[in-house]
Short mmCIF file of C-alpha atoms and ligand atoms in Angstrom, two decimals:
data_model
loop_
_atom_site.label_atom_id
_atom_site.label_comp_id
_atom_site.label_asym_id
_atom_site.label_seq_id
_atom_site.Cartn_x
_atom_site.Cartn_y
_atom_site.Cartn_z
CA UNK A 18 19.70 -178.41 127.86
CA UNK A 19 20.41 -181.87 128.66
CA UNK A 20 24.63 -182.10 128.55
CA UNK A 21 26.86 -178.97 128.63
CA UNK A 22 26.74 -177.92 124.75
CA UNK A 23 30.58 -177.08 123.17
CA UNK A 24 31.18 -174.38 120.40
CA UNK A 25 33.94 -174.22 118.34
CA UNK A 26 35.24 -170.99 117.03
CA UNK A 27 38.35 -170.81 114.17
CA UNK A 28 40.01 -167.64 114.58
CA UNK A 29 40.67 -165.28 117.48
CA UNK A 30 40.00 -161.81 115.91
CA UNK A 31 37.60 -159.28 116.50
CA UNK A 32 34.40 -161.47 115.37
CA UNK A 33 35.59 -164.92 116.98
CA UNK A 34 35.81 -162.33 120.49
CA UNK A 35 33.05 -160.90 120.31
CA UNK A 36 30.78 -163.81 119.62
CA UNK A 37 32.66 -165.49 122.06
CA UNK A 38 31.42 -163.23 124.87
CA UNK A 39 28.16 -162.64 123.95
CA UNK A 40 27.84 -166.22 123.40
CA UNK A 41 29.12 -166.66 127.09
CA UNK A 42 26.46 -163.54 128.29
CA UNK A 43 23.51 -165.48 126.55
CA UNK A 44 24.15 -168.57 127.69
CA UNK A 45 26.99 -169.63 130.60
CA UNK A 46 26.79 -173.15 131.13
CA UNK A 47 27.69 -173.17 127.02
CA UNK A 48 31.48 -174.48 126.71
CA UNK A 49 33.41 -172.23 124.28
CA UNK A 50 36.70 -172.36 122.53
CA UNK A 51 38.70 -170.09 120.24
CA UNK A 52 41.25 -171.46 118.16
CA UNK A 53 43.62 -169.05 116.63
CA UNK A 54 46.53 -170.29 114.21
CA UNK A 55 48.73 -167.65 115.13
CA UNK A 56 50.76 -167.45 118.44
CA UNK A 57 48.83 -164.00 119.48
CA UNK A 58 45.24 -163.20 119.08
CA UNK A 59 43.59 -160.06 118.01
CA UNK A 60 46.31 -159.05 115.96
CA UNK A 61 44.63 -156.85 113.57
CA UNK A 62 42.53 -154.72 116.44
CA UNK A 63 45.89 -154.25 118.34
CA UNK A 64 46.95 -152.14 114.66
CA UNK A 65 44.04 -151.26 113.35
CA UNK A 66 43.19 -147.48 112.77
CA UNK A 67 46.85 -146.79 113.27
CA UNK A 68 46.82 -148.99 117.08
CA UNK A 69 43.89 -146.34 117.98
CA UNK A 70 40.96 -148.78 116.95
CA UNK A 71 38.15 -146.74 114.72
CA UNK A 72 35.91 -149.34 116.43
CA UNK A 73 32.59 -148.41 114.83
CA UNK A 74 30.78 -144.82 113.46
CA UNK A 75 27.89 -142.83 114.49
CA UNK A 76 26.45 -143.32 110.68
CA UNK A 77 25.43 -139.83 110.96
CA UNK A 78 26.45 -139.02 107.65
CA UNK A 79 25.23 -142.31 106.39
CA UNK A 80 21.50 -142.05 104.16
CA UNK A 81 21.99 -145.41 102.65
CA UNK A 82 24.07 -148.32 103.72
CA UNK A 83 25.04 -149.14 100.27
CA UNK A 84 28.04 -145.87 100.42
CA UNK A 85 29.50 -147.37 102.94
CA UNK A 86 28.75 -151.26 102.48
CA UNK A 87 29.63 -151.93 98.76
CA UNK A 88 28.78 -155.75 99.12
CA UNK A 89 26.80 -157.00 102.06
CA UNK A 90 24.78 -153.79 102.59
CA UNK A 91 21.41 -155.51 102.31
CA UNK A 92 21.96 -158.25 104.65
CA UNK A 93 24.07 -155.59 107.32
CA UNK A 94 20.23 -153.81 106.92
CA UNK A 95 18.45 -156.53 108.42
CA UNK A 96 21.38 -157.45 111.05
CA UNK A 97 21.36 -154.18 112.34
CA UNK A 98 17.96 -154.87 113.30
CA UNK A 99 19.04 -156.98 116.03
CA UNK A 100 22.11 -155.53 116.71
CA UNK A 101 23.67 -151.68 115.52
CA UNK A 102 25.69 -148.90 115.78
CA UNK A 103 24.08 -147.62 119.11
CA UNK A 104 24.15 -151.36 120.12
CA UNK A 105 27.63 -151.84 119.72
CA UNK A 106 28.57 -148.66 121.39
CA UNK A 107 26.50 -149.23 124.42
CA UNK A 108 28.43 -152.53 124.61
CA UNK A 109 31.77 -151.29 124.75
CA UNK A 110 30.63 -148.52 127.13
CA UNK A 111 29.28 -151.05 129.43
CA UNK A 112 32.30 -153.63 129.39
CA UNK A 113 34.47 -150.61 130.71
CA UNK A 114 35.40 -148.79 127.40
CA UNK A 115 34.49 -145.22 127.41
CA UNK A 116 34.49 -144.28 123.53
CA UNK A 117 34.53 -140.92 121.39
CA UNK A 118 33.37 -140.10 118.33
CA UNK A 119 35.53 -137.54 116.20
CA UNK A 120 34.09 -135.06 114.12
CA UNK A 121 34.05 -137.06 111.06
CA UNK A 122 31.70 -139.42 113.21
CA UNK A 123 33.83 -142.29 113.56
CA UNK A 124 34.05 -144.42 116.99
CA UNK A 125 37.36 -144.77 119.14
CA UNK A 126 38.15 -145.68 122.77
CA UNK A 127 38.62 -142.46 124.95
CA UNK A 128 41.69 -144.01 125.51
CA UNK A 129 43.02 -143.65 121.99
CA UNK A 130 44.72 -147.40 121.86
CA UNK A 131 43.23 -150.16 120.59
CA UNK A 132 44.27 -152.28 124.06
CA UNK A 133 41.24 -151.12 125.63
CA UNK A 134 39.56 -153.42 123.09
CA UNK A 135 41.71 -156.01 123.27
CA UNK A 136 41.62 -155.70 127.47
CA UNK A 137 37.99 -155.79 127.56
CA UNK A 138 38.29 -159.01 125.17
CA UNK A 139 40.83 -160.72 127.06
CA UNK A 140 39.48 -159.81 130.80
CA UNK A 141 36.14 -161.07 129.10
CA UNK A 142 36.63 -164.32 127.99
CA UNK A 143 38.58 -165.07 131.26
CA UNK A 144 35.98 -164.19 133.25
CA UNK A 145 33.57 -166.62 131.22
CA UNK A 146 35.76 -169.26 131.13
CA UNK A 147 36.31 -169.51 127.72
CA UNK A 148 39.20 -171.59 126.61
CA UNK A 149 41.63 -170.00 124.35
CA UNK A 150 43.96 -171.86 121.99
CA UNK A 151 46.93 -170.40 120.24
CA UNK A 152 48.79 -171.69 117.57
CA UNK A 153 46.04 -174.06 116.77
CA UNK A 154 45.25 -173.96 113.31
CA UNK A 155 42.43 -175.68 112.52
CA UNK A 156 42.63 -177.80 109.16
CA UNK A 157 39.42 -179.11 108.53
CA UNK A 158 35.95 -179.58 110.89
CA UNK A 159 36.54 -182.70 111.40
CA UNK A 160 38.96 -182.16 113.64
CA UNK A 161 35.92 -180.61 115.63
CA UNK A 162 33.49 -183.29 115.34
CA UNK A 163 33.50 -183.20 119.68
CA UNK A 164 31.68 -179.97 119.30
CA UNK A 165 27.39 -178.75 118.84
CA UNK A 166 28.43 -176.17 117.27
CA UNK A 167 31.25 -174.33 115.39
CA UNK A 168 31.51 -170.58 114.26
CA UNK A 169 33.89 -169.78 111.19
CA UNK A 170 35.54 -166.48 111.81
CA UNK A 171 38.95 -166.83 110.03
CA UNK A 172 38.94 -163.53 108.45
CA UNK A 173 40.08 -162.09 104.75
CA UNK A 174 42.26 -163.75 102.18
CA UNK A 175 43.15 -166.82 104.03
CA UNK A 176 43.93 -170.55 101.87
CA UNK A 177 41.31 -171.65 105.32
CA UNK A 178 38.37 -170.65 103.59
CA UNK A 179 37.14 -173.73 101.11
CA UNK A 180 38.03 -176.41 104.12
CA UNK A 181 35.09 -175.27 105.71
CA UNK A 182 32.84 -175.09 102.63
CA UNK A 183 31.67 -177.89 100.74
CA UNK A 184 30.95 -176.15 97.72
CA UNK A 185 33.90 -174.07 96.58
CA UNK A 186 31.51 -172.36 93.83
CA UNK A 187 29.55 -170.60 97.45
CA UNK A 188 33.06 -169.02 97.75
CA UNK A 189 33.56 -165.37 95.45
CA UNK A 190 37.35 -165.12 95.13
CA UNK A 191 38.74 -162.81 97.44
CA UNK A 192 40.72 -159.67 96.24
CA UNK A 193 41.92 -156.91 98.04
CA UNK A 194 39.47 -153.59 98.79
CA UNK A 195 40.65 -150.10 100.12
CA UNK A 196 44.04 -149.33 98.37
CA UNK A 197 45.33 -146.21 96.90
CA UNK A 198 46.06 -145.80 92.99
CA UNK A 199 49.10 -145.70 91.28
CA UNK A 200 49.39 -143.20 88.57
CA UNK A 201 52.56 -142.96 86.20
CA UNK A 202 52.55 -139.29 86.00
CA UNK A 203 55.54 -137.29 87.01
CA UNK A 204 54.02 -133.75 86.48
CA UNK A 205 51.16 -134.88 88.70
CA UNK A 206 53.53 -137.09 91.17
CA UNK A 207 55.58 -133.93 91.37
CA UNK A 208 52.57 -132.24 93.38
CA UNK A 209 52.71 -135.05 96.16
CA UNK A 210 51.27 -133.68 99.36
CA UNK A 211 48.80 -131.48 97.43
CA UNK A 212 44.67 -132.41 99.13
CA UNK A 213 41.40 -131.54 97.19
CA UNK A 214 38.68 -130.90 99.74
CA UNK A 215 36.06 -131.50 97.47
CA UNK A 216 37.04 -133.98 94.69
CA UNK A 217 34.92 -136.74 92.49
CA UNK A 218 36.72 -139.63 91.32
CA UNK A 219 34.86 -141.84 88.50
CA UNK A 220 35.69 -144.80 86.13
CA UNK A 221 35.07 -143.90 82.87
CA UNK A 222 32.45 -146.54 81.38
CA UNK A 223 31.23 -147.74 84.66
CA UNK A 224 29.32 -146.30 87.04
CA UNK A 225 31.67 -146.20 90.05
CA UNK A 226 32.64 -143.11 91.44
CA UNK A 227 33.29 -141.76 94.78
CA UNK A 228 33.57 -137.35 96.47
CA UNK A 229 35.64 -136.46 98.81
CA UNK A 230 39.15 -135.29 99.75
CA UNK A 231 41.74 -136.63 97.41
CA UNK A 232 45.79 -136.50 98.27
CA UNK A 233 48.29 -136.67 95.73
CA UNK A 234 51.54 -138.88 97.08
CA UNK A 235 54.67 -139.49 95.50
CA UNK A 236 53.48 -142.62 93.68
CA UNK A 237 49.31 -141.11 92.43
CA UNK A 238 46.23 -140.86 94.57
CA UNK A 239 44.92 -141.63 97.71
CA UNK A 240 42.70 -140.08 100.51
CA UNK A 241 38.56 -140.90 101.40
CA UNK A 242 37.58 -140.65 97.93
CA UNK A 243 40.39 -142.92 96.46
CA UNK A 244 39.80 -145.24 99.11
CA UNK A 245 35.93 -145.51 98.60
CA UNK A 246 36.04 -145.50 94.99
CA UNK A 247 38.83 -148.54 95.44
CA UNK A 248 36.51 -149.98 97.80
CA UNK A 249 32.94 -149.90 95.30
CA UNK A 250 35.42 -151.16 91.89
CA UNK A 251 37.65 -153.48 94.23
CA UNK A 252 36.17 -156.68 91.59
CA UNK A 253 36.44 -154.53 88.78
CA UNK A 254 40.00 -153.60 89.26
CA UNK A 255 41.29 -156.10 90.35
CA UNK A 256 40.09 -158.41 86.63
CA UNK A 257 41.70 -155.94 84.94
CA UNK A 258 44.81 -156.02 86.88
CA UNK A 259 44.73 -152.18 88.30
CA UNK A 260 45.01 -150.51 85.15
CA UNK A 261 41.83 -148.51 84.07
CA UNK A 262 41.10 -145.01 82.79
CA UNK A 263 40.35 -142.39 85.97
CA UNK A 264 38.37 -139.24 85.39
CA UNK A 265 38.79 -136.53 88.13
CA UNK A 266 36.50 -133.60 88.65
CA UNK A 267 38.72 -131.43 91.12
CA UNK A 268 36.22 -128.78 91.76
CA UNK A 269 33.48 -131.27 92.99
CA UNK A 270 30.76 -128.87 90.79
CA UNK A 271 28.74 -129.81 87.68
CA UNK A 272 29.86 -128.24 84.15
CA UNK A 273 27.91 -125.86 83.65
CA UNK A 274 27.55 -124.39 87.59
CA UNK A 275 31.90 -124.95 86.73
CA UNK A 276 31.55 -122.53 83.06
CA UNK A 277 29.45 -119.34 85.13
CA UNK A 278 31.95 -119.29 87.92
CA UNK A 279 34.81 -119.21 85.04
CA UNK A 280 32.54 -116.70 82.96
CA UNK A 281 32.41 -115.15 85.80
CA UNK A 282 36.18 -114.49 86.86
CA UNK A 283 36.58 -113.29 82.99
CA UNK A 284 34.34 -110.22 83.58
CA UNK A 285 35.57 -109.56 87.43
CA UNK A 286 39.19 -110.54 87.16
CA UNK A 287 39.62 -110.00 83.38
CA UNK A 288 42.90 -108.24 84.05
CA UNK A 289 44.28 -110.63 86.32
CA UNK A 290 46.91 -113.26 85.02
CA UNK A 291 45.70 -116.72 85.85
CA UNK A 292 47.98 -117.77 88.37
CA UNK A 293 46.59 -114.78 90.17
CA UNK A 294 42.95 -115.74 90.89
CA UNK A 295 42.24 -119.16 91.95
CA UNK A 296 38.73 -120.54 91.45
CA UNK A 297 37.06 -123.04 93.71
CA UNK A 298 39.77 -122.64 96.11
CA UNK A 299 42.38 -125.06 94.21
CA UNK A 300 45.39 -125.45 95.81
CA UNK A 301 48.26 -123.23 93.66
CA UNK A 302 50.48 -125.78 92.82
CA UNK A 303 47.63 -127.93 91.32
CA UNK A 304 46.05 -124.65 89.60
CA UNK A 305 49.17 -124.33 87.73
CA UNK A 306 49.54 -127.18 86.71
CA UNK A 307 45.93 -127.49 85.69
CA UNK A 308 46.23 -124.24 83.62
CA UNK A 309 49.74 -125.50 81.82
CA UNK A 310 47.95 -129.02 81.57
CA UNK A 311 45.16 -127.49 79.28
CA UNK A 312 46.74 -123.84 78.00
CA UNK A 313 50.07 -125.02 77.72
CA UNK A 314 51.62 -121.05 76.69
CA UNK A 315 48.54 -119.68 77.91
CA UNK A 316 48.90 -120.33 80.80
CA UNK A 317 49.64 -116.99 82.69
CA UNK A 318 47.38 -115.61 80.49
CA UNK A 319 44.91 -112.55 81.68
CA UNK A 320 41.64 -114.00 82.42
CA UNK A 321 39.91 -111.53 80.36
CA UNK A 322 41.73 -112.67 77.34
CA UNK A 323 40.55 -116.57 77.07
CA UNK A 324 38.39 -117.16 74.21
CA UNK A 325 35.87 -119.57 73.89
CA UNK A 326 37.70 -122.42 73.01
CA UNK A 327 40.12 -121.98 75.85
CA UNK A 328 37.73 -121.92 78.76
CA UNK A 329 36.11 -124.95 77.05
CA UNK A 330 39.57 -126.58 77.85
CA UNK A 331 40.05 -125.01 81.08
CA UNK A 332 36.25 -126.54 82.33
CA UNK A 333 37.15 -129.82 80.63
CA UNK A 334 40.73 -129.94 82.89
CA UNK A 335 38.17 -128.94 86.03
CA UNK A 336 35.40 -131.20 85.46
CA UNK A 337 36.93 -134.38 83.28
CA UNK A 338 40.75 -134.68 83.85
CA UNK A 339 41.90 -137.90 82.51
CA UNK A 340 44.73 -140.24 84.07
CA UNK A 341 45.36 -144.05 84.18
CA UNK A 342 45.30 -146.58 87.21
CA UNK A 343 49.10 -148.12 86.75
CA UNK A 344 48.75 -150.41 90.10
CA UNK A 345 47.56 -149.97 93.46
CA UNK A 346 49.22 -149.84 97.15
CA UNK A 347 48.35 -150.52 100.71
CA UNK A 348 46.88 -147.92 102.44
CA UNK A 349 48.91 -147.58 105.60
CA UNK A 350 48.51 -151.31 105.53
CA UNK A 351 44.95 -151.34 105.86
CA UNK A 352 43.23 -153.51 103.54
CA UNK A 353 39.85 -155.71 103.84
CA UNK A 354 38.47 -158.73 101.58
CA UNK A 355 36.34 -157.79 99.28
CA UNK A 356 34.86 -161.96 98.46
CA UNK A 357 34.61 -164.90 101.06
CA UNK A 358 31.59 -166.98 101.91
CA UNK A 359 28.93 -165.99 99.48
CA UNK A 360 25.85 -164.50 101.46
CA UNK A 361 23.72 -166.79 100.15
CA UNK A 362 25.52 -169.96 101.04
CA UNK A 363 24.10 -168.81 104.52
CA UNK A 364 20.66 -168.22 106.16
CA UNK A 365 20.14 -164.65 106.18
CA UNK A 366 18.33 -164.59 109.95
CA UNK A 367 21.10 -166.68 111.20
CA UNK A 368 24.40 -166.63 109.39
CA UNK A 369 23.95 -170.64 109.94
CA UNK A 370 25.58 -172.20 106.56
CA UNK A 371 22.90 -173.85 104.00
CA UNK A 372 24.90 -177.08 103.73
CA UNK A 373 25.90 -177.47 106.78
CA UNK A 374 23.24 -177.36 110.15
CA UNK A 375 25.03 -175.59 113.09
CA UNK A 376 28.34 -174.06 111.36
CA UNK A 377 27.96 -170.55 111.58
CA UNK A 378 30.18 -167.33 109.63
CA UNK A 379 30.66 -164.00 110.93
CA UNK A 380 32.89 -160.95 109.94
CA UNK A 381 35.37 -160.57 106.75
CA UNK A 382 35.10 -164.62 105.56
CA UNK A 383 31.60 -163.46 104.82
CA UNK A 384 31.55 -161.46 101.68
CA UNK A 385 30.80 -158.18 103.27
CA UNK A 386 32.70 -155.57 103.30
CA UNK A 387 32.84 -151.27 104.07
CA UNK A 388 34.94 -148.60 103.31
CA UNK A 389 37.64 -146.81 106.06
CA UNK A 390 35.40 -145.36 109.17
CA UNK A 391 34.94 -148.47 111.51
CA UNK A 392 32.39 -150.08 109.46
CA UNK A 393 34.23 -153.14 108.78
CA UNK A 394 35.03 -153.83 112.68
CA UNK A 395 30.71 -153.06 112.83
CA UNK A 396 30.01 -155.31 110.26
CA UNK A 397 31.85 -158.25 112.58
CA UNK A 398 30.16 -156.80 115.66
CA UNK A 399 26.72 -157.46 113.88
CA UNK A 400 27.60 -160.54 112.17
CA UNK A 401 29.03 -162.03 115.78
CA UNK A 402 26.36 -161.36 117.54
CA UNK A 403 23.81 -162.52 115.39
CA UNK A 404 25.63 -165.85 115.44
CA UNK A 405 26.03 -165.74 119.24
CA UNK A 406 21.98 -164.92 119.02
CA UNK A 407 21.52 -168.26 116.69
CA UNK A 408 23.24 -170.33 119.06
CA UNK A 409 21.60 -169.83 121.74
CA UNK A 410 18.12 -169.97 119.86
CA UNK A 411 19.10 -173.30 118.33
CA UNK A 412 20.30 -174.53 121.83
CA UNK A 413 16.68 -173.65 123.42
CA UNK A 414 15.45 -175.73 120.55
CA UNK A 415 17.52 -179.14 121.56
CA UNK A 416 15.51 -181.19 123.19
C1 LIG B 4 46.17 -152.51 109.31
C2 LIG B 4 44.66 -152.60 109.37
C3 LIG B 4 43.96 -151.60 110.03
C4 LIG B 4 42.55 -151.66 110.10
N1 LIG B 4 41.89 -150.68 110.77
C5 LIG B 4 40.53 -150.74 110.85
C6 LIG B 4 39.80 -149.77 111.59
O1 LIG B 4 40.36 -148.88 112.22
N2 LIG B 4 38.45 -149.87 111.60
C7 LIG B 4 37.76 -150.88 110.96
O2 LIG B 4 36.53 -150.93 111.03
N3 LIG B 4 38.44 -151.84 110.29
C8 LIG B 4 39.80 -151.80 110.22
N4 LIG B 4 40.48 -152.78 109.56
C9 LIG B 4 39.71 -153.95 109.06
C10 LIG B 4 39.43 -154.87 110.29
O3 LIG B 4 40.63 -155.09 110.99
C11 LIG B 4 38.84 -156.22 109.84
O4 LIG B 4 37.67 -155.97 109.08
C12 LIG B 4 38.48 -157.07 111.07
O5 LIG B 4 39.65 -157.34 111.81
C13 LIG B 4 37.84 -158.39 110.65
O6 LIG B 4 37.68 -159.18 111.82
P1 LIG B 4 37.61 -160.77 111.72
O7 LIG B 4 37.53 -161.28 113.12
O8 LIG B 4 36.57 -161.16 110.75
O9 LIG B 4 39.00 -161.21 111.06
P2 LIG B 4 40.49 -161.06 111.65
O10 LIG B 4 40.58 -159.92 112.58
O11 LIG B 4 41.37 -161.09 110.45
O12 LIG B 4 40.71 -162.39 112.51
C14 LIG B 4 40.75 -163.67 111.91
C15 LIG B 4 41.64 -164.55 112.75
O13 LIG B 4 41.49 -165.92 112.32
C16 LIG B 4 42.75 -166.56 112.38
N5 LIG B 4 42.66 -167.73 111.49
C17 LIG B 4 42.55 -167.73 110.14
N6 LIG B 4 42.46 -169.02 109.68
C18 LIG B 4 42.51 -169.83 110.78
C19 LIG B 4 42.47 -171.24 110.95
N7 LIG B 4 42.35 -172.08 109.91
N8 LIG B 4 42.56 -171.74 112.21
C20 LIG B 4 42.67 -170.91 113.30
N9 LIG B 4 42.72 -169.54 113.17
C21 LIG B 4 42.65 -169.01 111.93
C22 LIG B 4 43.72 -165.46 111.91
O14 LIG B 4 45.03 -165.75 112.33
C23 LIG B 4 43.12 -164.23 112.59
O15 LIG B 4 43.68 -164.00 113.86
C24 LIG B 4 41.87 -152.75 109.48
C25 LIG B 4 42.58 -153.76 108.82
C26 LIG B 4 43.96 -153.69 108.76
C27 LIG B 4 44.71 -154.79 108.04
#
């Protein structure tokens, strides 16, 4: 390398960190700067997973990155190639932050606060020598024309996207992912604090759905499967404004496996009132109001008295129960972008733009995004380091 190479990076969050460091690891004599509009950096770490950091996941659980990666899965496929799960946890490990994985298999520090993270970052980057600039928004790249090289890590919805694009059709509008519904239904409203272990969520007329546990609030639905299915129809929603039919299968079983265990109950618990016996371990408040929902008078019938036609409507309540998305809500202020820099605006090896040789993207301006579990803070491990990777290659290439 024949004089000291500079690289720019716009935006001091996780990504612009951690491809920071690495970039300083790979290749010390490179000059490095972060330049972050606001007056602190690493804001969202220092709150994310409720200030405890859910830093990355084991993927245990995980057969196919598209559950967990609605858009971006196939390029996070090849990234992770260079640089994973196991990667990224080795990494904290070694930069003095011991981690533990829950028993839903996502990541956090031992220490349960997200400063460890932002400690390792800061004593990091000091170490290296990297310069760090608050309060320096950049405008336009331009302004950076004294550096090789400049990394774009600016985040979600920001208006600081299309100034470092050319072509503002390589940009899919950003809208919000990972929000819970709104549901204008007092009856159901009224059973706020109720969870489903074992619920499906679908769209009606789409193929989007989502399992898992589901929590009624005082305002509709929220919990994993709310929050995944939000994530997967976060486009769709959001063009028709959050308001869309919702189907809800609350036992999590198929129709007919639903009918036996109900034909079932009739012969064992014929002389049981419904309210009584419970099937697929419903919560009681819910039951009830399932049975009133789809019985109306019946409902404290004996089991061994519903006719045909009336477990028909009792499987249809189980399997198919039909509400309407009326808005959607933070979830505990977490949200990510679903849009940003359209993947392929950008080599996929490289994350190097198309348009423009050495400007690089990594994390949520790229138009990747997961669902809750520490796969969004993975995807801007992967994309960071690939970038930091690039770099370096590229620099080894100067003559
Ligand atoms: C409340 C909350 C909790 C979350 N919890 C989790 C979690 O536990 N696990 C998980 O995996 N994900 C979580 N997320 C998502 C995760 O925080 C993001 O996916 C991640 O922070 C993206 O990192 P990033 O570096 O790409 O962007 P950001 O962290 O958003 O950083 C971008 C930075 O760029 C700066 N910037 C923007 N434009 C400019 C400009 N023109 N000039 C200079 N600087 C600029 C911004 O000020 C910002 O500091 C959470 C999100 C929120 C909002």
């Amino acid at each position: 390398m024949s004089k000291k190479q500079q690289t720019a990076i716009i935006g001091g969050g996780a990504a612009g960190f951690f491809c920071a460091v690495n970039l300083k690891e790979m290749c010390p004599q490179m000059g490095v700067t972060i330049f972050e509009s606001g007056t602190k950096v690493l804001r969202k770490v220092a709150v994310s997973g409720g200030g405890r950091c859910n830093c990355t996941n084991t993927f245990a659980d995980v057969t196919d990155l598209s559950q967990v990666y609605p858009r971006g899965h196939r390029l996070l496929k090849r990234l992770f190639n260079v640089f994973d799960y196991r990667e990224a946890y080795r990494w904290f490990e070694q930069h003095g932050v011991p981690l533990t994985v829950q028993d839903d298999h996502c990541v956090f520090p031992q220490a349960q606060d997200s400063h460890a993270i932002i400690d390792c970052f800061l004593r990091e980057t000091r170490r290296h020598g990297v310069e760090i600039r608050t309060s320096h928004k950049v405008n336009s790249l331009e302004e950076l024309s004294n550096f090789d090289y400049v990394v774009v890590t600016t985040g979600g919805i920001t208006d600081g996207i299309p100034l470092f694009t050319t072509h503002h059709s390589l940009l899919t509008k950003p809208c919000p992912s990972l929000f819970t519904f709104r549901v204008a239904d007092e009856a159901l409203t009224a059973l706020m604090g109720t969870v489903v272990e074992q619920a499906q969520v679908m769209l009606p007329g789409t193929k989007m759905r989502a399992a898992g546990p589901l929590l009624i609030t005082h305002w509709g639905m929220s919990g994993p499967a709310i929050l995944r299915l939000s994530s997967y129809a976060a486009r769709l929603l959001a063009e028709c404004r959050y308001q869309h039919p919702l189907s809800i299968n609350w036992t999590g079983c198929g129709e007919a496996a639903v009918m036996d265990t109900l034909g079932e109950l009739v012969v064992r618990e014929g002389k049981k009132q419904l309210p009584n016996v419970r099937p697929f371990d419903l919560p009681g408040r819910l039951w009830e109001y399932l049975t009133a929902k789809s019985l109306q008078g019946r409902a404290h019938a004996p089991w061994g008295s519903l006719n045909t036609k009336e477990l028909n409507r009792l499987v249809n309540v189980l399997v198919n129960d039909q509400y309407r998305i009326a808005g959607r809500a933070p979830f505990r202020d977490e949200f990510v972008t679903c849009g940003g820099v359209e993947l392929s605006a950008v080599y996929p090896q490289t994350l190097e733009s198309k348009e423009r040789p050495h400007l690089y993207f990594a994390g949520e301006v790229l138009d990747i995004d997961g669902v809750t579990g520490g796969f969004n803070f993975q995807a801007a491990w992967t994309t960071a380091y690939v970038v930091a990777q690039s770099i370096v290659a590229d620099v080894g290439n100067v003559p």
